[in-house]
XYZ file of C-alpha atoms in Angstrom:
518
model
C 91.682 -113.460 -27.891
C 93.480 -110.120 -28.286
C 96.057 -109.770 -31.137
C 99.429 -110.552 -30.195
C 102.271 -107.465 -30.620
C 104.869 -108.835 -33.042
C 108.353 -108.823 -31.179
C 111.271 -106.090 -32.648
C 113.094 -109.550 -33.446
C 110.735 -110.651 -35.895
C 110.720 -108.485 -38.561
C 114.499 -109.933 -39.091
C 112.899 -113.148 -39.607
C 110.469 -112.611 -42.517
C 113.126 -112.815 -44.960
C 114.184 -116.283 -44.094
C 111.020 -117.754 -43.015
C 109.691 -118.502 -46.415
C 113.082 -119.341 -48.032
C 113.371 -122.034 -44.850
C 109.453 -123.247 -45.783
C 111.180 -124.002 -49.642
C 113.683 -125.151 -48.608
C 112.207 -127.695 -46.294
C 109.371 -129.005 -48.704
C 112.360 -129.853 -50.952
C 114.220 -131.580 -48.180
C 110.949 -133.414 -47.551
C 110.731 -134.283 -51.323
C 114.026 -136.411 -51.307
C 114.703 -139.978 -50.599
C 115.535 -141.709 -47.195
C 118.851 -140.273 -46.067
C 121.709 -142.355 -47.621
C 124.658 -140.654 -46.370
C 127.189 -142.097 -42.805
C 125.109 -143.166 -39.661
C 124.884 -140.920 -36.961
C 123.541 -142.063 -33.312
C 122.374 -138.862 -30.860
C 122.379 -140.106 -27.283
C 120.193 -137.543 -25.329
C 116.727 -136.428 -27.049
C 116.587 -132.942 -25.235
C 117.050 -129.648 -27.178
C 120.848 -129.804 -27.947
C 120.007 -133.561 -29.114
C 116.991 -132.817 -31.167
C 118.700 -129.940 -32.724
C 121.890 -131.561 -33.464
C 119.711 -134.533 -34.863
C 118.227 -131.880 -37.324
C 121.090 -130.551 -38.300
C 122.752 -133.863 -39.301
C 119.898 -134.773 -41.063
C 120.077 -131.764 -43.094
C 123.269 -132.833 -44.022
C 122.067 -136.157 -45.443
C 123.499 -138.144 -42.662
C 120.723 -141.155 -41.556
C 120.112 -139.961 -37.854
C 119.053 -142.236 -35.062
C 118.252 -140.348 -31.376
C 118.364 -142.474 -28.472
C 116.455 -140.863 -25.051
C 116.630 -142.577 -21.687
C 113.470 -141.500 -20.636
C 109.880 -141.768 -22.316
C 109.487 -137.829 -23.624
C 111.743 -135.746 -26.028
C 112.566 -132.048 -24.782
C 114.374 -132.211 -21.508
C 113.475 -129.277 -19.047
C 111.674 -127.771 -22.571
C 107.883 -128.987 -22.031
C 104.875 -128.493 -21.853
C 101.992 -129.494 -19.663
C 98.253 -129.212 -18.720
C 97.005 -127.258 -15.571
C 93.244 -126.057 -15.550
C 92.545 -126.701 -19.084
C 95.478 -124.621 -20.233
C 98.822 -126.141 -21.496
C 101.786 -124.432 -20.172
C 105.601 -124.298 -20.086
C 106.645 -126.949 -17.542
C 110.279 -125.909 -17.932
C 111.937 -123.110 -19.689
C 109.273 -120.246 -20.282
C 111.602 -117.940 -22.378
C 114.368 -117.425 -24.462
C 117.300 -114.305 -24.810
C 117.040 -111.843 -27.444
C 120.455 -111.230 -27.445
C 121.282 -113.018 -30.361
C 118.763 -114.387 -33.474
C 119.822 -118.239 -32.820
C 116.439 -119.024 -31.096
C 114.048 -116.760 -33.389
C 115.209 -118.128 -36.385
C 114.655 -121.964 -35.151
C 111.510 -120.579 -34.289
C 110.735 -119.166 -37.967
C 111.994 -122.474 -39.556
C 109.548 -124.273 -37.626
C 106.630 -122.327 -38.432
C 106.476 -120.808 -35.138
C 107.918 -117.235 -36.102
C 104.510 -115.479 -36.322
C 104.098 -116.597 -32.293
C 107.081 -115.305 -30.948
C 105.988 -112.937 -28.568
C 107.096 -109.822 -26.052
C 107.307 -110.048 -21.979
C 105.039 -107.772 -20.546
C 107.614 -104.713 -19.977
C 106.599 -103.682 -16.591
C 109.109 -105.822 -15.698
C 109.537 -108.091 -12.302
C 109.888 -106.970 -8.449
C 112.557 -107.530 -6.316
C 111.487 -109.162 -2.429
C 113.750 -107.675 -0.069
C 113.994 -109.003 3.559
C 111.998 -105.591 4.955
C 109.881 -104.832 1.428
C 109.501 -105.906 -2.225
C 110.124 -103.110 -5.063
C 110.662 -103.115 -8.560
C 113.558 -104.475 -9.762
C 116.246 -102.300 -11.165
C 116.654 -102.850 -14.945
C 120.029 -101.011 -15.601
C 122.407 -104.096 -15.068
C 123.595 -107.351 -15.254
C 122.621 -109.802 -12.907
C 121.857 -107.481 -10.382
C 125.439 -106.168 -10.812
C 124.497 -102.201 -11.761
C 125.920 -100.000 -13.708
C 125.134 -96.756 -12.012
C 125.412 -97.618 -8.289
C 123.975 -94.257 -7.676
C 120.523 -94.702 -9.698
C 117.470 -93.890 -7.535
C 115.971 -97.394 -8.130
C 120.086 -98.674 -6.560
C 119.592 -96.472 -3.868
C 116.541 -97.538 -2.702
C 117.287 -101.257 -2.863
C 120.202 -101.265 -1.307
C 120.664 -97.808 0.772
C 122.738 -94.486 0.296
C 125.893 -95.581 2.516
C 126.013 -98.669 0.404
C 125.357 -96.878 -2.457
C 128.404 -94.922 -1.802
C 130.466 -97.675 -1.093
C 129.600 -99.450 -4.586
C 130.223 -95.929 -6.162
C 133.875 -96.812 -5.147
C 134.623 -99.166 -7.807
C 135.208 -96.323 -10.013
C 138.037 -95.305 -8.225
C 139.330 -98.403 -6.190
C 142.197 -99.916 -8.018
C 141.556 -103.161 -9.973
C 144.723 -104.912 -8.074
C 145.660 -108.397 -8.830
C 141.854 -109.830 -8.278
C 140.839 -110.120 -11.838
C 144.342 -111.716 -12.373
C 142.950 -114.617 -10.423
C 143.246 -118.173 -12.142
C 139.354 -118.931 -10.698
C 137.547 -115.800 -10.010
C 133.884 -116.388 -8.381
C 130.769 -113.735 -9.384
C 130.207 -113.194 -5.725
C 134.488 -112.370 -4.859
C 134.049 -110.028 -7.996
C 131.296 -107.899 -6.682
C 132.164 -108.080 -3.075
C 135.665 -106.744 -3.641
C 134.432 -104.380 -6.252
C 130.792 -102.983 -4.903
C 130.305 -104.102 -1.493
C 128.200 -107.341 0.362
C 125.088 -105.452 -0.005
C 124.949 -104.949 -3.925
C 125.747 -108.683 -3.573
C 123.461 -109.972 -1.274
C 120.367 -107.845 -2.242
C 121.317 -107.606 -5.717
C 122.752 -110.382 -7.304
C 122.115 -113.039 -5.177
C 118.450 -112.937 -5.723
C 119.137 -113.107 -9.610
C 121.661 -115.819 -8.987
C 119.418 -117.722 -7.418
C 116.603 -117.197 -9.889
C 119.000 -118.246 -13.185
C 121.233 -120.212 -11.851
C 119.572 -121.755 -8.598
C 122.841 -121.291 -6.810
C 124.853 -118.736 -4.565
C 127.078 -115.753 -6.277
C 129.916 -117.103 -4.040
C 129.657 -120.578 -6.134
C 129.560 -119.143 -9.700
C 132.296 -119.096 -11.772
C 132.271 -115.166 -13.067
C 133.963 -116.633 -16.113
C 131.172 -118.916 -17.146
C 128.389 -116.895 -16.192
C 129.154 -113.666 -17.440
C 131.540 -114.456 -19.991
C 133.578 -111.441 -21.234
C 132.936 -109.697 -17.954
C 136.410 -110.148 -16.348
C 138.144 -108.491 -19.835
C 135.336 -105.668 -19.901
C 136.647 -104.579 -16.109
C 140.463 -104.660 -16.945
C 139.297 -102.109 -20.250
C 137.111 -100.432 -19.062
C 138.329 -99.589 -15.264
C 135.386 -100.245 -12.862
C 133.155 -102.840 -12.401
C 130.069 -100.207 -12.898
C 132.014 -99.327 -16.302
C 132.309 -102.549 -17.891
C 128.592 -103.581 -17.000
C 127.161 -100.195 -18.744
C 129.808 -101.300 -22.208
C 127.912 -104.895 -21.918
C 124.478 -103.343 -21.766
C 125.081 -100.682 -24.299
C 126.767 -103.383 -26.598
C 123.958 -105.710 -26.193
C 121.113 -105.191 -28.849
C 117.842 -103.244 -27.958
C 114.201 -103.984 -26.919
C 112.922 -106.573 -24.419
C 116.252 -108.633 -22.917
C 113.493 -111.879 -23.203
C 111.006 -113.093 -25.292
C 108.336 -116.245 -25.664
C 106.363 -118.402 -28.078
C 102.437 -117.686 -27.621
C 101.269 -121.341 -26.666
C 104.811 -121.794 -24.921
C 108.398 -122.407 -24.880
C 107.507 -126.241 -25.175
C 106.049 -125.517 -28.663
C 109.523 -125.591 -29.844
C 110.342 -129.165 -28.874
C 106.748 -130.312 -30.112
C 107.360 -128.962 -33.934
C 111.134 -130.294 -33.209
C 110.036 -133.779 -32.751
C 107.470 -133.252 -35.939
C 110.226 -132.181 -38.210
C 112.690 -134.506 -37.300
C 110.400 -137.016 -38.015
C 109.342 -135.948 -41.487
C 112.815 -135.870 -42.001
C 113.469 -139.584 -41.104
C 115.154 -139.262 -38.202
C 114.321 -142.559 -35.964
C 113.464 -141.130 -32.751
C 113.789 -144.060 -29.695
C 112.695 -142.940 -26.300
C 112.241 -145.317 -23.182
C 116.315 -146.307 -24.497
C 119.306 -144.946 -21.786
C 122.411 -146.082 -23.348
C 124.434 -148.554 -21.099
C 128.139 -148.228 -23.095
C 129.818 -146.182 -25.831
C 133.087 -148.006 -27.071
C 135.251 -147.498 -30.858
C 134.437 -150.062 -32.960
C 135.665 -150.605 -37.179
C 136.564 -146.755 -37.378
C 133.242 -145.512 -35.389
C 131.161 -146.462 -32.448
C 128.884 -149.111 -31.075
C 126.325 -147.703 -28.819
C 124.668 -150.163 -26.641
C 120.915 -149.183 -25.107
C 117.935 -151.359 -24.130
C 117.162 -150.405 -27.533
C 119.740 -152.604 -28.789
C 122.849 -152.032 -30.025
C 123.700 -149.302 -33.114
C 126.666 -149.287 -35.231
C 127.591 -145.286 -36.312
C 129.894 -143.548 -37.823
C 129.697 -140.343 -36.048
C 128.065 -139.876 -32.459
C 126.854 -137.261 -30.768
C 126.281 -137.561 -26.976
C 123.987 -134.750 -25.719
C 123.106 -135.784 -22.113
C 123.953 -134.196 -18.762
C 127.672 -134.101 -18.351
C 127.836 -136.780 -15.751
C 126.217 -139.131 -17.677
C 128.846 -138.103 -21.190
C 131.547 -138.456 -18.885
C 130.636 -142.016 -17.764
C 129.897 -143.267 -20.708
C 132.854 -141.736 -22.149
C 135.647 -142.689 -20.083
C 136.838 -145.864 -21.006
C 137.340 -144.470 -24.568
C 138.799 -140.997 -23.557
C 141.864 -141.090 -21.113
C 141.608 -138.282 -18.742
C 138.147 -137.699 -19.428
C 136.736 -139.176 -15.816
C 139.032 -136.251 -13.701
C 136.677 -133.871 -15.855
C 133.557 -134.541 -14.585
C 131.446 -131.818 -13.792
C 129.311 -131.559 -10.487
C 125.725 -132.212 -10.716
C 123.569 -129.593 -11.355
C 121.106 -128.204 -9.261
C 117.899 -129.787 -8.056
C 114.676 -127.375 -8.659
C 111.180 -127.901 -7.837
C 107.990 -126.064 -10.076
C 105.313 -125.623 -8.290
C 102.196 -124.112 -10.890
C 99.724 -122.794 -9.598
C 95.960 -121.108 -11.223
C 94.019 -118.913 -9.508
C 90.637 -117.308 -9.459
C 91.365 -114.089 -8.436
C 90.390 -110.432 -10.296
C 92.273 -108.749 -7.269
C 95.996 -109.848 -9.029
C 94.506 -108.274 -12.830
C 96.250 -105.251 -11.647
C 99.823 -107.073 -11.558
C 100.632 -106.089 -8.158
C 104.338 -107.319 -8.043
C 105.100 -107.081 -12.008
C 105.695 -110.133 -13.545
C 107.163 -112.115 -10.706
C 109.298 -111.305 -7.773
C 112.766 -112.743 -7.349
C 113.513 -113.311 -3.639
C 116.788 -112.112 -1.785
C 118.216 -114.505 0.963
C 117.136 -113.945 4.356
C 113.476 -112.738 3.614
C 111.486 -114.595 6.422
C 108.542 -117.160 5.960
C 109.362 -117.272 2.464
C 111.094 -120.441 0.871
C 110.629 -119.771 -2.576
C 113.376 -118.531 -4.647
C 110.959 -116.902 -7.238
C 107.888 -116.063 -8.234
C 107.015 -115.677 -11.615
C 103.034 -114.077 -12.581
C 103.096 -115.311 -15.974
C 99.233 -114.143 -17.102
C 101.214 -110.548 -15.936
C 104.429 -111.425 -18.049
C 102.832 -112.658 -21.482
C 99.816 -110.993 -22.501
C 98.790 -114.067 -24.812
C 98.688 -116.517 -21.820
C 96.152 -113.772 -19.976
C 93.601 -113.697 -22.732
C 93.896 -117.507 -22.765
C 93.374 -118.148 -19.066
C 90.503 -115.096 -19.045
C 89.553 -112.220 -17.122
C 90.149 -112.527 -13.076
C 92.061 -116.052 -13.768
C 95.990 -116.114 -13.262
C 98.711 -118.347 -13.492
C 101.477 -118.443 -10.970
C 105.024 -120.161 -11.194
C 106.881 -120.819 -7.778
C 110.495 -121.932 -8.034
C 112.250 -123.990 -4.850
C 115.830 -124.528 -4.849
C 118.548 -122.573 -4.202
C 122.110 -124.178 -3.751
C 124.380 -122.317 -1.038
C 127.781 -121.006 -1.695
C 131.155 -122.572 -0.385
C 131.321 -119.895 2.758
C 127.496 -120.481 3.672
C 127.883 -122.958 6.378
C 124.051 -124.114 5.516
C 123.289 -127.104 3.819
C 121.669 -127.563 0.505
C 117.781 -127.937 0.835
C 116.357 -130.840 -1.690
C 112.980 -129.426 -2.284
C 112.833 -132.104 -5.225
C 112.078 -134.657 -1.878
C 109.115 -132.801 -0.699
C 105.780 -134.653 -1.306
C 103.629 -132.532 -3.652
C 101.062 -131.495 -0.674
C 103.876 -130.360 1.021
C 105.076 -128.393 -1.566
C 101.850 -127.361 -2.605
C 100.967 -125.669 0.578
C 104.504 -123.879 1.101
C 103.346 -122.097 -2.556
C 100.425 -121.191 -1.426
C 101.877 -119.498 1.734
C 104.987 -118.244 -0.153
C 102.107 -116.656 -2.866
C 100.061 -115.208 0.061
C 103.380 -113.016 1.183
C 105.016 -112.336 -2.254
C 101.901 -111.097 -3.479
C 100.619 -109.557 -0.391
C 96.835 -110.893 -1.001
C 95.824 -113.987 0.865
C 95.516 -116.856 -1.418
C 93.860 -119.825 -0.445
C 92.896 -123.617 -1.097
C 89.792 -122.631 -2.052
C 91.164 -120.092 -5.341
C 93.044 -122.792 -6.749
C 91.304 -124.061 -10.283
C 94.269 -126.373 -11.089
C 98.023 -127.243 -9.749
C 100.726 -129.150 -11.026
C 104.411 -129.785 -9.085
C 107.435 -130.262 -11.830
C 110.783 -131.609 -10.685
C 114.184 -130.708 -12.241
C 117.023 -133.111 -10.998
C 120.154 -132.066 -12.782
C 118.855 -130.488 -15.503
C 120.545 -126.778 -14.933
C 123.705 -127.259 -15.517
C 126.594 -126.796 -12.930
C 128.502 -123.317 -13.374
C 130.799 -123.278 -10.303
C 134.275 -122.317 -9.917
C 136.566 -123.948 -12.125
C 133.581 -124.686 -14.856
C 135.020 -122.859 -17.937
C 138.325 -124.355 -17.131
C 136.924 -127.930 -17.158
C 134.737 -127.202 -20.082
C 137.730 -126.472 -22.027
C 139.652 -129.927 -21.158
C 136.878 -131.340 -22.363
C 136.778 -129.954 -25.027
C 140.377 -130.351 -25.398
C 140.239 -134.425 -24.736
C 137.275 -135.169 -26.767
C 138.663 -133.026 -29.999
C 141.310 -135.775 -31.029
C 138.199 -138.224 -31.512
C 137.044 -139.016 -34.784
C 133.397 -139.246 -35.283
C 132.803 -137.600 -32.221
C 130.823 -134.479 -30.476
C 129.451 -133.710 -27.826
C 126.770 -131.260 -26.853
C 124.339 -129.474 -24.045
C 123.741 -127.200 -21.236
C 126.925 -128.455 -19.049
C 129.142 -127.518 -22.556
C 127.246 -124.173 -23.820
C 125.503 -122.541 -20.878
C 122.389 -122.191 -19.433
C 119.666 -120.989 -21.400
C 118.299 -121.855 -25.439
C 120.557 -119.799 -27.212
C 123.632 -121.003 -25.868
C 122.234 -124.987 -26.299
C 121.391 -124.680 -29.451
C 123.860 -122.481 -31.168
C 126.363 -124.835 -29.771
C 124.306 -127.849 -31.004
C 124.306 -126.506 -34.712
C 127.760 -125.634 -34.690
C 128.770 -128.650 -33.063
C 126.858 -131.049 -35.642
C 128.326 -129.291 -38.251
C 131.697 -130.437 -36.815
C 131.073 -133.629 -37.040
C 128.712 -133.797 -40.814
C 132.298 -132.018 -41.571
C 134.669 -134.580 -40.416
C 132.322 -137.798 -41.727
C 133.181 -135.713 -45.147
C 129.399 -134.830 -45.503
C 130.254 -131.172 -45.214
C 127.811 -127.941 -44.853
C 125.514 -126.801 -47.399
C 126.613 -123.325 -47.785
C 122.649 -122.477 -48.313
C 121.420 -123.596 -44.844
C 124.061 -121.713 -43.250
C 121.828 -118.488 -41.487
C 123.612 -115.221 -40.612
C 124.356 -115.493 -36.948
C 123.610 -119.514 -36.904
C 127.015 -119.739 -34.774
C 126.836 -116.911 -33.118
C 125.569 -117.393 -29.067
């Protein structure tokens, strides 16, 4: 296998790694946990972090999950003989949070560096590369030559306008949507050959739907300073730190849950799977939690599942809680597919290709070549063998008079064969029944969450309702945002919250530099 570049972030890491190794063989050398009782309900990432955390703070942790496997959408699974992310396949490198979980899990040596010849962008008439000077498509030089070519000189022109158009009452607006913002500001085609293809490809949803607030938080502040849409974009990028925007764990993203569920365990957490939890209620200054488990008495609670399901189990004890409840999130389908076939060893769309609306024959939202995107996954899956990722599922906005397509229903021949013919165009090589060593279909009901208009503002009464409850936190992707740092910074801070308020307090010594920090 070829050695492995060590990412930039990394070399932050080495200080901390081994004081996190001492520290943890010392943890391991105390007895059972005798401090308060804390119950997680929800054993994905935010769960299994906050568990960690609590049990760092000598609370004795119990984590109930309603289905049989810990992780949530962070997993991994085998296709051909070679075990792959079935969910999330990176993290951002904006901020340490997900590095240094990484390092104090023995997994700081394998974080690894994207490929940077970046992804292409499938246009309805052509695919090019993608333009890498912005932020979700949104750029900051409207008159780069990459702009220009994606989205032509007249509109190029008109998006050049935001420098001088003034800023009005628009970003005054109580719910401002990502797709009103750069229509206004840019034009419809910046939007719709732009951003909605990188909507779509995060989020799985339409700009028009988004909630600018929640999905580029900051953004709306950075335009009043700074002017011009363009302007505040190029502050973001310039504030944000440098190197590769993403970055991986060689033998996948799902590593991280695996050592997760090892460490927790070594710790003493009681991990329950195959237990949903049928009723939360206040009971002798804490909670009874009732699951096919059987019931748990605890003195502080954490629930960490989709927001629906904290809502509902939460409203009888919260008033005003139920008119909170967040919209489900959207339904994606994974279709995985490896290939014999030395013709893609020369990458010819990038990494992946994300794929503007209205590009015919093509139902695929995304395609990500991951043997082109991590180098450690191509010497793995050896010379002339590739792995390709297909993602189905892309929720329309509130003006799109089409309905919402539930690829999650398809039967997995069906979906298999729409990946092969979406492959065939994206790639522009014929790919056939016949080149496929292995496949695999994943399905993703609700496990993005929901970031439409009006999200931050309900995210904050939640917040609001749920603060006044002793004993209590709650956690996840509907709370923080999508993607691992924003879970699990959240997750730490949040179970900190509550070790504080059962009086068990933070060791000052565990506390990491930008721990907090999303």
């Amino acid at each position: 296998m070829q050695s492995r570049e060590r990412h930039p972030i990394t070399a932050a890491l080495h200080k901390v790694t081994e004081q996190h190794r001492a520290q943890h063989r010392q943890e391991q050398q105390k007895a059972e946990p005798a401090g308060p009782a804390a119950v997680v309900v929800g054993g994905g990432v935010a769960g299994l972090v906050a568990a960690r955390e609590l049990a760092r703070q000598g609370l004795a942790v119990t984590v109930l999950e309603a289905t049989d496997a810990f992780g949530g959408c962070v997993a991994r699974h085998e296709v051909a003989g070679l075990m792959l992310d079935a969910g999330a396949e990176s993290f951002a490198t904006r901020s340490p949070i997900v590095a240094e979980l990484a390092a104090e899990l023995g997994l700081g040596e394998r974080i690894a560096a994207p490929n940077p010849v970046g992804a292409w962008l499938q246009l309805p008439e052509s695919a090019q590369p993608m333009p890498s000077t912005g932020i979700l498509g949104i750029p900051a030089d409207p008159a780069a030559p990459d702009i220009v070519k994606a989205i032509g000189r007249r509109a190029s022109l008109r998006a050049a306008a935001d420098k001088v158009l003034p800023l009005g009452t628009l970003l005054r607006k109580e719910q401002l949507s990502l797709g009103e913002l750069v229509r206004a500001r840019m034009g419809s085609a910046v939007l719709d050959r732009l951003v909605a293809p990188v909507a779509a490809g995060v989020y799985s949803a339409d700009p028009d739907a988004l909630d600018v607030d929640s999905v580029v938080p900051g953004l709306r502040a950075a335009v009043t300073k700074h002017g011009s849409l363009a302007a505040a974009v190029g502050a973001l990028r310039q504030a944000a730190p440098a190197g590769s925007a993403v970055a991986g764990i060689a033998g996948g993203i799902g590593l991280l849950v695996e050592r997760l569920v090892q460490d927790l365990k070594d710790r003493g957490v009681k991990l329950v799977a195959g237990a949903p939890v049928t009723g939360l209620e206040r009971a002798d200054g804490g909670w009874q939690v009732r699951s096919a488990a059987g019931d748990f008495d605890a003195a502080g609670l954490v629930v960490a599942t989709d927001g629906g399901s904290a809502v509902r189990l939460l409203a009888a004890s919260i008033p005003g809680l139920a008119a909170a409840e967040p919209a489900p999130g959207p339904a994606v389908a994974l279709v995985t597919l490896v290939v014999d076939m030395p013709e893609l060893d020369a990458a010819p769309r990038g990494t992946g290709l994300l794929v503007a609306p209205g590009v015919v024959g093509v139902r695929a939202k995304a395609l990500t070549h991951a043997t082109a995107k991590w180098p450690w996954l191509a010497a793995e899956a050896g010379p002339g063998n590739h792995v390709l990722r297909l993602s189905y599922g892309r929720a329309v906005g509130a003006g799109d008079g089409a309905e919402r397509e539930d690829f999650t229903a398809w039967p997995d021949d069906k979906l298999y064969g729409q990946a092969l013919a979406d492959a065939s165009v994206l790639l522009g090589l014929p790919i056939g029944a016949d080149d496929v060593l292995g496949r695999k279909v994943v399905r993703w009901v609700g496990a993005l969450p929901s970031a439409t208009l009006g999200h931050r503002a309900r995210v904050a009464e939640v917040r609001r309702l749920a603060s006044g409850q002793h004993g209590l936190q709650l956690a996840g992707a509907w709370l923080a945002g999508t993607g691992l740092v924003a879970v699990i910074g959240d997750a730490r801070q949040r179970a900190r919250l509550l070790a504080e308020d059962l009086g068990a307090g933070t060791r000052p010594e565990e506390h990491s530099a930008a721990a907090d920090t999303p």
